[in-house]
Amino acid sequence: MYLKSIEVQGFKSFANKIKFEFHEGITGIVGPNGSGKSNVADAVRWVLGEQRVKQLRGGTMQDVIFSGTENRKPLSYASVAITLNNSDHQLPVDYEEVTVTRKLYRSGESEYLINGASCRLKDINEMFYDTGIGKEGYSIIGQGQIDKILSGKPEERRELFDEAAGIVKFKRRKALSLKKTG
């Protein structure tokens, strides 16, 4: 499985629709300061369900919607879609390609979609359990994140290794079962 493309519109500094295409292997996003590199990483975290505004470097969730410039009016929504090549079927769905889309409107209404079908954030989270892809996965390493991992608490490092080893979903299912029976 690999990230095939990211399509962004109205998200932070990306007013116009733009599509980034990728190939198998490791991808680095480089560019001068202020060119939007961190916003690309934020877009991926956001489409995968990030709810903590601080992680997206904003004050409120509305801050992810393009707020306008001297020459451009603010937009009414933000939309991010990522397409993954799933030909190895690492994701538990019967599709060779999987597109996850998230939209947020200024009204506060939001939409989540998997391959164009409406879904819940929970469905997206469950699909990505134990893949290393997710809002906190090890597949997106932002500025300062390596230092945070190295200087983090042992429990935080353990969570990262548990996800990489593929046991997070089993721990979550166990906790849910205990909650229901307890």
Tab-separated table of N, CA and C in Angstrom:
chain	number	residue	atom	x	y	z
A	1	MET	N	0.855	-1.172	0.000
A	1	MET	CA	0.000	0.000	0.000
A	1	MET	C	0.899	1.232	0.000
A	2	TYR	N	0.482	2.230	-0.758
A	2	TYR	CA	1.195	3.505	-0.729
A	2	TYR	C	0.254	4.644	-1.093
A	3	LEU	N	0.649	5.838	-0.668
A	3	LEU	CA	-0.115	7.044	-0.962
A	3	LEU	C	0.070	7.382	-2.430
A	4	LYS	N	-1.029	7.397	-3.159
A	4	LYS	CA	-0.988	7.669	-4.592
A	4	LYS	C	-1.190	9.151	-4.883
A	5	SER	N	-2.118	9.792	-4.147
A	5	SER	CA	-2.346	11.221	-4.378
A	5	SER	C	-3.040	11.875	-3.192
A	6	ILE	N	-2.870	13.183	-3.132
A	6	ILE	CA	-3.590	14.036	-2.185
A	6	ILE	C	-4.219	15.136	-3.014
A	7	GLU	N	-5.517	15.339	-2.844
A	7	GLU	CA	-6.213	16.432	-3.524
A	7	GLU	C	-6.751	17.374	-2.448
A	8	VAL	N	-6.367	18.641	-2.550
A	8	VAL	CA	-6.686	19.629	-1.525
A	8	VAL	C	-7.396	20.815	-2.164
A	9	GLN	N	-8.445	21.298	-1.496
A	9	GLN	CA	-9.113	22.517	-1.952
A	9	GLN	C	-9.673	23.251	-0.742
A	10	GLY	N	-9.310	24.525	-0.629
A	10	GLY	CA	-9.834	25.348	0.454
A	10	GLY	C	-9.262	25.009	1.815
A	11	PHE	N	-8.198	24.235	1.851
A	11	PHE	CA	-7.580	23.836	3.115
A	11	PHE	C	-6.387	24.730	3.393
A	12	LYS	N	-6.481	25.487	4.472
A	12	LYS	CA	-5.419	26.393	4.902
A	12	LYS	C	-4.970	27.288	3.756
A	13	SER	N	-3.706	27.181	3.327
A	13	SER	CA	-3.180	28.085	2.298
A	13	SER	C	-3.543	27.659	0.877
A	14	PHE	N	-4.196	26.510	0.718
A	14	PHE	CA	-4.524	25.993	-0.613
A	14	PHE	C	-5.941	26.388	-1.017
A	15	ALA	N	-6.091	27.574	-1.576
A	15	ALA	CA	-7.420	28.045	-1.993
A	15	ALA	C	-7.907	27.257	-3.205
A	16	ASN	N	-7.066	27.144	-4.207
A	16	ASN	CA	-7.434	26.435	-5.434
A	16	ASN	C	-7.262	24.934	-5.254
A	17	LYS	N	-8.001	24.178	-6.047
A	17	LYS	CA	-7.842	22.724	-6.025
A	17	LYS	C	-6.458	22.381	-6.569
A	18	ILE	N	-5.747	21.555	-5.818
A	18	ILE	CA	-4.418	21.115	-6.243
A	18	ILE	C	-4.292	19.627	-5.939
A	19	LYS	N	-3.610	18.921	-6.827
A	19	LYS	CA	-3.435	17.480	-6.645
A	19	LYS	C	-1.944	17.165	-6.641
A	20	PHE	N	-1.509	16.492	-5.583
A	20	PHE	CA	-0.129	16.018	-5.471
A	20	PHE	C	-0.150	14.528	-5.777
A	21	GLU	N	0.704	14.092	-6.703
A	21	GLU	CA	0.754	12.672	-7.038
A	21	GLU	C	2.075	12.085	-6.567
A	22	PHE	N	2.015	10.838	-6.081
A	22	PHE	CA	3.179	10.183	-5.507
A	22	PHE	C	3.370	8.807	-6.132
A	23	HIS	N	4.540	8.246	-5.895
A	23	HIS	CA	4.870	6.905	-6.374
A	23	HIS	C	5.304	6.062	-5.184
A	24	GLU	N	5.456	4.778	-5.390
A	24	GLU	CA	5.888	3.894	-4.312
A	24	GLU	C	7.223	4.360	-3.756
A	25	GLY	N	7.459	4.017	-2.501
A	25	GLY	CA	8.723	4.361	-1.859
A	25	GLY	C	8.545	5.497	-0.869
A	26	ILE	N	9.649	6.007	-0.411
A	26	ILE	CA	9.643	7.096	0.560
A	26	ILE	C	9.504	8.416	-0.176
A	27	THR	N	8.641	9.274	0.345
A	27	THR	CA	8.422	10.588	-0.256
A	27	THR	C	8.764	11.655	0.759
A	28	GLY	N	9.529	12.633	0.332
A	28	GLY	CA	9.815	13.795	1.164
A	28	GLY	C	9.228	15.018	0.493
A	29	ILE	N	8.689	15.914	1.299
A	29	ILE	CA	8.144	17.161	0.761
A	29	ILE	C	9.091	18.265	1.179
A	30	VAL	N	9.700	18.907	0.196
A	30	VAL	CA	10.697	19.942	0.470
A	30	VAL	C	10.311	21.231	-0.239
A	31	GLY	N	10.798	22.336	0.283
A	31	GLY	CA	10.530	23.631	-0.324
A	31	GLY	C	10.928	24.736	0.629
A	32	PRO	N	10.896	25.967	0.148
A	32	PRO	CA	11.283	27.092	1.003
A	32	PRO	C	10.272	27.327	2.127
A	33	ASN	N	10.717	28.052	3.141
A	33	ASN	CA	9.822	28.410	4.245
A	33	ASN	C	8.577	29.105	3.705
A	34	GLY	N	7.427	28.743	4.261
A	34	GLY	CA	6.179	29.392	3.882
A	34	GLY	C	5.545	28.876	2.607
A	35	SER	N	6.084	27.793	2.040
A	35	SER	CA	5.546	27.298	0.768
A	35	SER	C	4.400	26.301	0.937
A	36	GLY	N	4.097	25.897	2.179
A	36	GLY	CA	2.955	25.010	2.404
A	36	GLY	C	3.294	23.569	2.722
A	37	LYS	N	4.565	23.267	2.964
A	37	LYS	CA	4.960	21.878	3.255
A	37	LYS	C	4.217	21.316	4.467
A	38	SER	N	4.219	22.073	5.551
A	38	SER	CA	3.540	21.607	6.768
A	38	SER	C	2.038	21.501	6.551
A	39	ASN	N	1.485	22.352	5.699
A	39	ASN	CA	0.049	22.282	5.414
A	39	ASN	C	-0.315	21.001	4.667
A	40	VAL	N	0.605	20.473	3.868
A	40	VAL	CA	0.353	19.196	3.187
A	40	VAL	C	0.260	18.086	4.233
A	41	ALA	N	1.211	18.069	5.173
A	41	ALA	CA	1.173	17.065	6.245
A	41	ALA	C	-0.081	17.239	7.099
A	42	ASP	N	-0.436	18.497	7.402
A	42	ASP	CA	-1.664	18.757	8.168
A	42	ASP	C	-2.892	18.246	7.420
A	43	ALA	N	-2.908	18.412	6.107
A	43	ALA	CA	-4.045	17.951	5.300
A	43	ALA	C	-4.212	16.439	5.420
A	44	VAL	N	-3.098	15.712	5.394
A	44	VAL	CA	-3.178	14.252	5.518
A	44	VAL	C	-3.674	13.871	6.909
A	45	ARG	N	-3.118	14.495	7.938
A	45	ARG	CA	-3.584	14.200	9.302
A	45	ARG	C	-5.082	14.509	9.435
A	46	TRP	N	-5.492	15.633	8.859
A	46	TRP	CA	-6.882	16.077	8.976
A	46	TRP	C	-7.836	15.108	8.279
A	47	VAL	N	-7.514	14.710	7.051
A	47	VAL	CA	-8.405	13.800	6.320
A	47	VAL	C	-8.494	12.446	7.028
A	48	LEU	N	-7.446	12.087	7.754
A	48	LEU	CA	-7.455	10.832	8.496
A	48	LEU	C	-8.136	10.962	9.854
A	49	GLY	N	-8.690	12.161	10.131
A	49	GLY	CA	-9.540	12.303	11.304
A	49	GLY	C	-8.995	13.094	12.466
A	50	GLU	N	-7.897	13.790	12.271
A	50	GLU	CA	-7.356	14.582	13.387
A	50	GLU	C	-8.405	15.569	13.874
A	51	GLN	N	-8.685	15.547	15.170
A	51	GLN	CA	-9.688	16.430	15.769
A	51	GLN	C	-9.058	17.491	16.668
A	52	ARG	N	-7.792	17.307	17.023
A	52	ARG	CA	-7.125	18.258	17.916
A	52	ARG	C	-6.562	19.404	17.087
A	53	VAL	N	-7.168	20.564	17.247
A	53	VAL	CA	-6.805	21.739	16.453
A	53	VAL	C	-5.336	22.100	16.653
A	54	LYS	N	-4.845	21.910	17.852
A	54	LYS	CA	-3.441	22.229	18.148
A	54	LYS	C	-2.495	21.416	17.252
A	55	GLN	N	-2.851	20.171	16.980
A	55	GLN	CA	-2.029	19.323	16.108
A	55	GLN	C	-2.018	19.842	14.669
A	56	LEU	N	-3.041	20.607	14.321
A	56	LEU	CA	-3.142	21.177	12.973
A	56	LEU	C	-2.666	22.627	12.946
A	57	ARG	N	-2.079	23.061	14.051
A	57	ARG	CA	-1.510	24.405	14.164
A	57	ARG	C	-2.563	25.491	13.950
A	58	GLY	N	-3.720	25.316	14.606
A	58	GLY	CA	-4.798	26.298	14.497
A	58	GLY	C	-5.403	26.605	15.851
A	59	GLY	N	-6.301	27.586	15.869
A	59	GLY	CA	-6.999	27.959	17.093
A	59	GLY	C	-8.353	27.285	17.205
A	60	THR	N	-9.063	27.209	16.072
A	60	THR	CA	-10.350	26.506	16.011
A	60	THR	C	-10.339	25.647	14.748
A	61	MET	N	-11.249	24.700	14.679
A	61	MET	CA	-11.293	23.834	13.501
A	61	MET	C	-11.607	24.639	12.243
A	62	GLN	N	-12.321	25.750	12.385
A	62	GLN	CA	-12.630	26.597	11.222
A	62	GLN	C	-11.356	27.162	10.588
A	63	ASP	N	-10.255	27.192	11.344
A	63	ASP	CA	-8.997	27.733	10.823
A	63	ASP	C	-8.429	26.917	9.666
A	64	VAL	N	-8.899	25.690	9.475
A	64	VAL	CA	-8.399	24.904	8.342
A	64	VAL	C	-9.028	25.353	7.026
A	65	ILE	N	-10.123	26.101	7.091
A	65	ILE	CA	-10.784	26.592	5.876
A	65	ILE	C	-10.082	27.864	5.412
A	66	PHE	N	-9.731	27.913	4.126
A	66	PHE	CA	-9.030	29.071	3.559
A	66	PHE	C	-9.754	30.349	3.958
A	67	SER	N	-9.020	31.270	4.602
A	67	SER	CA	-9.655	32.462	5.183
A	67	SER	C	-9.593	33.697	4.301
A	68	GLY	N	-9.018	33.566	3.124
A	68	GLY	CA	-8.985	34.696	2.201
A	68	GLY	C	-7.685	35.487	2.284
A	69	THR	N	-7.505	36.326	1.281
A	69	THR	CA	-6.348	37.220	1.209
A	69	THR	C	-6.862	38.566	0.710
A	70	GLU	N	-5.946	39.469	0.455
A	70	GLU	CA	-6.347	40.756	-0.130
A	70	GLU	C	-7.068	40.564	-1.457
A	71	ASN	N	-6.619	39.570	-2.220
A	71	ASN	CA	-7.144	39.355	-3.572
A	71	ASN	C	-8.158	38.216	-3.690
A	72	ARG	N	-8.327	37.425	-2.638
A	72	ARG	CA	-9.222	36.263	-2.696
A	72	ARG	C	-10.193	36.292	-1.536
A	73	LYS	N	-11.434	35.979	-1.821
A	73	LYS	CA	-12.443	35.891	-0.766
A	73	LYS	C	-12.234	34.592	0.018
A	74	PRO	N	-12.668	34.582	1.278
A	74	PRO	CA	-12.611	33.328	2.036
A	74	PRO	C	-13.502	32.277	1.368
A	75	LEU	N	-13.139	31.024	1.507
A	75	LEU	CA	-13.954	29.944	0.952
A	75	LEU	C	-14.922	29.428	2.015
A	76	SER	N	-15.957	28.746	1.557
A	76	SER	CA	-16.997	28.273	2.473
A	76	SER	C	-16.735	26.865	2.997
A	77	TYR	N	-15.731	26.184	2.458
A	77	TYR	CA	-15.437	24.834	2.937
A	77	TYR	C	-13.990	24.460	2.631
A	78	ALA	N	-13.527	23.433	3.315
A	78	ALA	CA	-12.229	22.817	3.041
A	78	ALA	C	-12.488	21.363	2.669
A	79	SER	N	-11.716	20.862	1.718
A	79	SER	CA	-11.863	19.474	1.290
A	79	SER	C	-10.482	18.875	1.050
A	80	VAL	N	-10.273	17.679	1.584
A	80	VAL	CA	-9.034	16.945	1.348
A	80	VAL	C	-9.414	15.509	1.018
A	81	ALA	N	-8.788	14.963	-0.021
A	81	ALA	CA	-8.994	13.558	-0.391
A	81	ALA	C	-7.632	12.913	-0.597
A	82	ILE	N	-7.439	11.757	0.007
A	82	ILE	CA	-6.216	10.997	-0.255
A	82	ILE	C	-6.613	9.701	-0.944
A	83	THR	N	-5.810	9.317	-1.915
A	83	THR	CA	-6.038	8.056	-2.611
A	83	THR	C	-4.846	7.153	-2.344
A	84	LEU	N	-5.145	5.938	-1.909
A	84	LEU	CA	-4.111	4.959	-1.595
A	84	LEU	C	-4.191	3.800	-2.568
A	85	ASN	N	-3.039	3.341	-3.030
A	85	ASN	CA	-2.977	2.122	-3.811
A	85	ASN	C	-3.077	0.978	-2.806
A	86	ASN	N	-4.112	0.183	-2.911
A	86	ASN	CA	-4.353	-0.914	-1.971
A	86	ASN	C	-4.271	-2.262	-2.681
A	87	SER	N	-3.433	-2.347	-3.719
A	87	SER	CA	-3.354	-3.583	-4.495
A	87	SER	C	-2.843	-4.757	-3.663
A	88	ASP	N	-2.143	-4.467	-2.567
A	88	ASP	CA	-1.679	-5.541	-1.685
A	88	ASP	C	-2.713	-5.888	-0.606
A	89	HIS	N	-3.843	-5.174	-0.618
A	89	HIS	CA	-4.965	-5.392	0.304
A	89	HIS	C	-4.563	-5.326	1.781
A	90	GLN	N	-3.673	-4.386	2.090
A	90	GLN	CA	-3.346	-4.140	3.497
A	90	GLN	C	-4.538	-3.539	4.225
A	91	LEU	N	-5.332	-2.763	3.502
A	91	LEU	CA	-6.564	-2.241	4.091
A	91	LEU	C	-7.640	-3.307	3.937
A	92	PRO	N	-8.489	-3.465	4.942
A	92	PRO	CA	-9.485	-4.540	4.920
A	92	PRO	C	-10.713	-4.214	4.067
A	93	VAL	N	-10.479	-3.836	2.811
A	93	VAL	CA	-11.565	-3.550	1.871
A	93	VAL	C	-11.227	-4.195	0.537
A	94	ASP	N	-12.244	-4.451	-0.274
A	94	ASP	CA	-12.045	-5.140	-1.548
A	94	ASP	C	-11.823	-4.182	-2.708
A	95	TYR	N	-11.006	-3.173	-2.496
A	95	TYR	CA	-10.718	-2.204	-3.552
A	95	TYR	C	-9.216	-2.116	-3.776
A	96	GLU	N	-8.839	-1.985	-5.043
A	96	GLU	CA	-7.425	-1.793	-5.391
A	96	GLU	C	-6.965	-0.384	-5.034
A	97	GLU	N	-7.894	0.571	-5.096
A	97	GLU	CA	-7.631	1.949	-4.692
A	97	GLU	C	-8.680	2.363	-3.677
A	98	VAL	N	-8.233	3.094	-2.670
A	98	VAL	CA	-9.144	3.584	-1.639
A	98	VAL	C	-8.959	5.092	-1.535
A	99	THR	N	-10.061	5.828	-1.667
A	99	THR	CA	-10.028	7.281	-1.524
A	99	THR	C	-10.812	7.666	-0.279
A	100	VAL	N	-10.133	8.374	0.606
A	100	VAL	CA	-10.750	8.877	1.834
A	100	VAL	C	-10.867	10.385	1.686
A	101	THR	N	-12.070	10.908	1.917
A	101	THR	CA	-12.336	12.342	1.755
A	101	THR	C	-12.944	12.894	3.037
A	102	ARG	N	-12.506	14.099	3.378
A	102	ARG	CA	-13.120	14.823	4.499
A	102	ARG	C	-13.418	16.233	4.033
A	103	LYS	N	-14.614	16.710	4.366
A	103	LYS	CA	-15.012	18.084	4.044
A	103	LYS	C	-15.509	18.750	5.318
A	104	LEU	N	-15.198	20.024	5.459
A	104	LEU	CA	-15.692	20.817	6.583
A	104	LEU	C	-16.233	22.118	6.028
A	105	TYR	N	-17.454	22.451	6.428
A	105	TYR	CA	-18.106	23.680	5.982
A	105	TYR	C	-18.054	24.711	7.107
A	106	ARG	N	-18.128	25.978	6.739
A	106	ARG	CA	-18.104	27.046	7.752
A	106	ARG	C	-19.245	26.907	8.749
A	107	SER	N	-20.323	26.267	8.349
A	107	SER	CA	-21.464	26.040	9.247
A	107	SER	C	-21.106	25.087	10.387
A	108	GLY	N	-19.962	24.398	10.243
A	108	GLY	CA	-19.555	23.414	11.239
A	108	GLY	C	-19.875	21.992	10.824
A	109	GLU	N	-20.696	21.847	9.778
A	109	GLU	CA	-21.048	20.514	9.275
A	109	GLU	C	-19.824	19.893	8.614
A	110	SER	N	-19.659	18.582	8.805
A	110	SER	CA	-18.545	17.904	8.153
A	110	SER	C	-19.014	16.601	7.528
A	111	GLU	N	-18.230	16.139	6.568
A	111	GLU	CA	-18.528	14.888	5.865
A	111	GLU	C	-17.270	14.053	5.798
A	112	TYR	N	-17.451	12.737	5.934
A	112	TYR	CA	-16.377	11.773	5.721
A	112	TYR	C	-16.865	10.798	4.663
A	113	LEU	N	-15.977	10.440	3.738
A	113	LEU	CA	-16.351	9.497	2.685
A	113	LEU	C	-15.219	8.501	2.441
A	114	ILE	N	-15.601	7.271	2.139
A	114	ILE	CA	-14.650	6.266	1.669
A	114	ILE	C	-15.122	5.857	0.288
A	115	ASN	N	-14.292	6.077	-0.714
A	115	ASN	CA	-14.632	5.811	-2.118
A	115	ASN	C	-15.982	6.418	-2.494
A	116	GLY	N	-16.214	7.631	-2.023
A	116	GLY	CA	-17.418	8.371	-2.379
A	116	GLY	C	-18.650	8.052	-1.554
A	117	ALA	N	-18.576	7.034	-0.711
A	117	ALA	CA	-19.719	6.657	0.131
A	117	ALA	C	-19.573	7.298	1.509
A	118	SER	N	-20.644	7.896	1.973
A	118	SER	CA	-20.644	8.540	3.283
A	118	SER	C	-20.309	7.519	4.371
A	119	CYS	N	-19.524	7.950	5.352
A	119	CYS	CA	-19.149	7.060	6.446
A	119	CYS	C	-18.932	7.879	7.709
A	120	ARG	N	-18.564	7.195	8.779
A	120	ARG	CA	-18.259	7.859	10.046
A	120	ARG	C	-16.745	7.925	10.219
A	121	LEU	N	-16.311	8.848	11.056
A	121	LEU	CA	-14.890	8.933	11.384
A	121	LEU	C	-14.410	7.605	11.962
A	122	LYS	N	-15.248	6.974	12.753
A	122	LYS	CA	-14.907	5.678	13.348
A	122	LYS	C	-14.575	4.644	12.269
A	123	ASP	N	-15.301	4.669	11.150
A	123	ASP	CA	-15.048	3.726	10.052
A	123	ASP	C	-13.659	3.943	9.456
A	124	ILE	N	-13.279	5.209	9.326
A	124	ILE	CA	-11.951	5.527	8.791
A	124	ILE	C	-10.880	5.068	9.767
A	125	ASN	N	-11.066	5.389	11.047
A	125	ASN	CA	-10.088	4.974	12.057
A	125	ASN	C	-9.903	3.466	12.062
A	126	GLU	N	-11.001	2.725	12.026
A	126	GLU	CA	-10.922	1.267	12.055
A	126	GLU	C	-10.243	0.708	10.811
A	127	MET	N	-10.491	1.324	9.670
A	127	MET	CA	-9.874	0.846	8.436
A	127	MET	C	-8.346	0.962	8.506
A	128	PHE	N	-7.855	1.992	9.189
A	128	PHE	CA	-6.414	2.230	9.229
A	128	PHE	C	-5.704	1.651	10.447
A	129	TYR	N	-6.442	1.030	11.380
A	129	TYR	CA	-5.784	0.426	12.542
A	129	TYR	C	-4.656	-0.475	12.082
A	130	ASP	N	-3.553	-0.382	12.747
A	130	ASP	CA	-2.401	-1.271	12.558
A	130	ASP	C	-1.736	-1.176	11.190
A	131	THR	N	-1.967	-0.101	10.477
A	131	THR	CA	-1.312	0.056	9.180
A	131	THR	C	-0.132	1.014	9.260
A	132	GLY	N	-0.051	1.777	10.344
A	132	GLY	CA	0.966	2.824	10.435
A	132	GLY	C	0.504	4.104	9.782
A	133	ILE	N	-0.682	4.043	9.172
A	133	ILE	CA	-1.267	5.231	8.560
A	133	ILE	C	-2.427	5.637	9.440
A	134	GLY	N	-2.468	6.877	9.770
A	134	GLY	CA	-3.518	7.399	10.635
A	134	GLY	C	-3.076	8.755	11.119
A	135	LYS	N	-3.954	9.432	11.813
A	135	LYS	CA	-3.621	10.785	12.247
A	135	LYS	C	-2.399	10.804	13.147
A	136	GLU	N	-2.117	9.716	13.856
A	136	GLU	CA	-0.945	9.650	14.722
A	136	GLU	C	0.034	8.591	14.245
A	137	GLY	N	-0.152	8.092	13.066
A	137	GLY	CA	0.694	7.021	12.567
A	137	GLY	C	2.128	7.460	12.359
A	138	TYR	N	2.978	6.491	12.168
A	138	TYR	CA	4.394	6.770	11.973
A	138	TYR	C	4.726	7.022	10.506
A	139	SER	N	3.716	7.107	9.662
A	139	SER	CA	3.957	7.326	8.235
A	139	SER	C	4.136	8.798	7.889
A	140	ILE	N	3.746	9.697	8.801
A	140	ILE	CA	3.912	11.134	8.582
A	140	ILE	C	4.775	11.658	9.712
A	141	ILE	N	5.970	12.085	9.384
A	141	ILE	CA	6.872	12.601	10.406
A	141	ILE	C	7.101	14.070	10.124
A	142	GLY	N	6.538	14.909	10.966
A	142	GLY	CA	6.644	16.356	10.803
A	142	GLY	C	7.832	16.926	11.545
A	143	GLN	N	8.030	18.244	11.383
A	143	GLN	CA	9.113	18.934	12.065
A	143	GLN	C	9.011	18.713	13.565
A	144	GLY	N	10.110	18.370	14.193
A	144	GLY	CA	10.148	18.214	15.637
A	144	GLY	C	9.575	16.905	16.152
A	145	GLN	N	8.973	16.111	15.283
A	145	GLN	CA	8.321	14.887	15.752
A	145	GLN	C	9.330	13.821	16.179
A	146	ILE	N	10.472	13.755	15.525
A	146	ILE	CA	11.486	12.768	15.909
A	146	ILE	C	11.987	13.066	17.315
A	147	ASP	N	12.271	14.351	17.600
A	147	ASP	CA	12.687	14.733	18.956
A	147	ASP	C	11.617	14.378	19.974
A	148	LYS	N	10.363	14.614	19.614
A	148	LYS	CA	9.249	14.312	20.522
A	148	LYS	C	9.192	12.813	20.821
A	149	ILE	N	9.423	11.988	19.810
A	149	ILE	CA	9.407	10.539	20.001
A	149	ILE	C	10.562	10.121	20.905
A	150	LEU	N	11.748	10.647	20.619
A	150	LEU	CA	12.924	10.265	21.393
A	150	LEU	C	12.857	10.736	22.838
A	151	SER	N	12.261	11.895	23.057
A	151	SER	CA	12.192	12.431	24.420
A	151	SER	C	10.849	12.135	25.090
A	152	GLY	N	9.996	11.398	24.424
A	152	GLY	CA	8.666	11.099	24.950
A	152	GLY	C	8.682	10.109	26.094
A	153	LYS	N	7.541	9.992	26.725
A	153	LYS	CA	7.368	9.049	27.829
A	153	LYS	C	7.407	7.625	27.274
A	154	PRO	N	7.842	6.676	28.083
A	154	PRO	CA	7.887	5.279	27.631
A	154	PRO	C	6.538	4.778	27.113
A	155	GLU	N	5.424	5.231	27.758
A	155	GLU	CA	4.093	4.783	27.312
A	155	GLU	C	3.789	5.269	25.895
A	156	GLU	N	4.231	6.499	25.590
A	156	GLU	CA	3.986	7.058	24.257
A	156	GLU	C	4.782	6.299	23.203
A	157	ARG	N	6.030	5.968	23.532
A	157	ARG	CA	6.848	5.191	22.584
A	157	ARG	C	6.251	3.800	22.405
A	158	ARG	N	5.737	3.221	23.484
A	158	ARG	CA	5.134	1.894	23.423
A	158	ARG	C	3.937	1.894	22.476
A	159	GLU	N	3.105	2.962	22.563
A	159	GLU	CA	1.945	3.075	21.673
A	159	GLU	C	2.380	3.076	20.210
A	160	LEU	N	3.451	3.789	19.911
A	160	LEU	CA	3.967	3.854	18.547
A	160	LEU	C	4.410	2.469	18.077
A	161	PHE	N	5.144	1.757	18.926
A	161	PHE	CA	5.611	0.427	18.554
A	161	PHE	C	4.455	-0.570	18.457
A	162	ASP	N	3.452	-0.418	19.331
A	162	ASP	CA	2.273	-1.287	19.246
A	162	ASP	C	1.562	-1.113	17.910
A	163	GLU	N	1.432	0.133	17.458
A	163	GLU	CA	0.777	0.366	16.171
A	163	GLU	C	1.609	-0.228	15.040
A	164	ALA	N	2.916	-0.018	15.101
A	164	ALA	CA	3.790	-0.551	14.053
A	164	ALA	C	3.755	-2.076	14.030
A	165	ALA	N	3.595	-2.698	15.203
A	165	ALA	CA	3.570	-4.159	15.291
A	165	ALA	C	2.211	-4.751	14.928
A	166	GLY	N	1.191	-3.901	14.836
A	166	GLY	CA	-0.118	-4.386	14.409
A	166	GLY	C	-1.012	-4.907	15.509
A	167	ILE	N	-0.826	-4.429	16.745
A	167	ILE	CA	-1.656	-4.950	17.834
A	167	ILE	C	-2.632	-3.930	18.416
A	168	VAL	N	-2.649	-2.719	17.890
A	168	VAL	CA	-3.514	-1.670	18.431
A	168	VAL	C	-4.988	-2.050	18.339
A	169	LYS	N	-5.419	-2.568	17.203
A	169	LYS	CA	-6.849	-2.860	17.061
A	169	LYS	C	-7.297	-3.930	18.045
A	170	PHE	N	-6.431	-4.871	18.361
A	170	PHE	CA	-6.796	-5.908	19.319
A	170	PHE	C	-6.913	-5.333	20.731
A	171	LYS	N	-6.014	-4.422	21.073
A	171	LYS	CA	-6.101	-3.761	22.384
A	171	LYS	C	-7.379	-2.928	22.484
A	172	ARG	N	-7.726	-2.234	21.408
A	172	ARG	CA	-8.939	-1.410	21.428
A	172	ARG	C	-10.188	-2.276	21.524
A	173	ARG	N	-10.201	-3.385	20.794
A	173	ARG	CA	-11.357	-4.291	20.859
A	173	ARG	C	-11.496	-4.889	22.257
A	174	LYS	N	-10.367	-5.251	22.864
A	174	LYS	CA	-10.387	-5.802	24.214
A	174	LYS	C	-10.937	-4.770	25.196
A	175	ALA	N	-10.459	-3.532	25.093
A	175	ALA	CA	-10.925	-2.463	25.986
A	175	ALA	C	-12.421	-2.222	25.810
A	176	LEU	N	-12.891	-2.253	24.564
A	176	LEU	CA	-14.315	-2.059	24.293
A	176	LEU	C	-15.143	-3.203	24.879
A	177	SER	N	-14.662	-4.430	24.727
A	177	SER	CA	-15.366	-5.591	25.284
A	177	SER	C	-15.429	-5.515	26.800
A	178	LEU	N	-14.315	-5.139	27.428
A	178	LEU	CA	-14.286	-5.015	28.885
A	178	LEU	C	-15.233	-3.925	29.365
A	179	LYS	N	-15.307	-2.846	28.600
A	179	LYS	CA	-16.202	-1.735	28.955
A	179	LYS	C	-17.664	-2.185	28.888
A	180	LYS	N	-17.994	-2.979	27.857
A	180	LYS	CA	-19.372	-3.449	27.685
A	180	LYS	C	-19.766	-4.454	28.763
A	181	THR	N	-18.817	-5.301	29.180
A	181	THR	CA	-19.129	-6.344	30.164
A	181	THR	C	-18.896	-5.894	31.597
A	182	GLY	N	-18.107	-4.833	31.769
A	182	GLY	CA	-17.693	-4.421	33.106
A	182	GLY	C	-18.571	-3.470	33.746
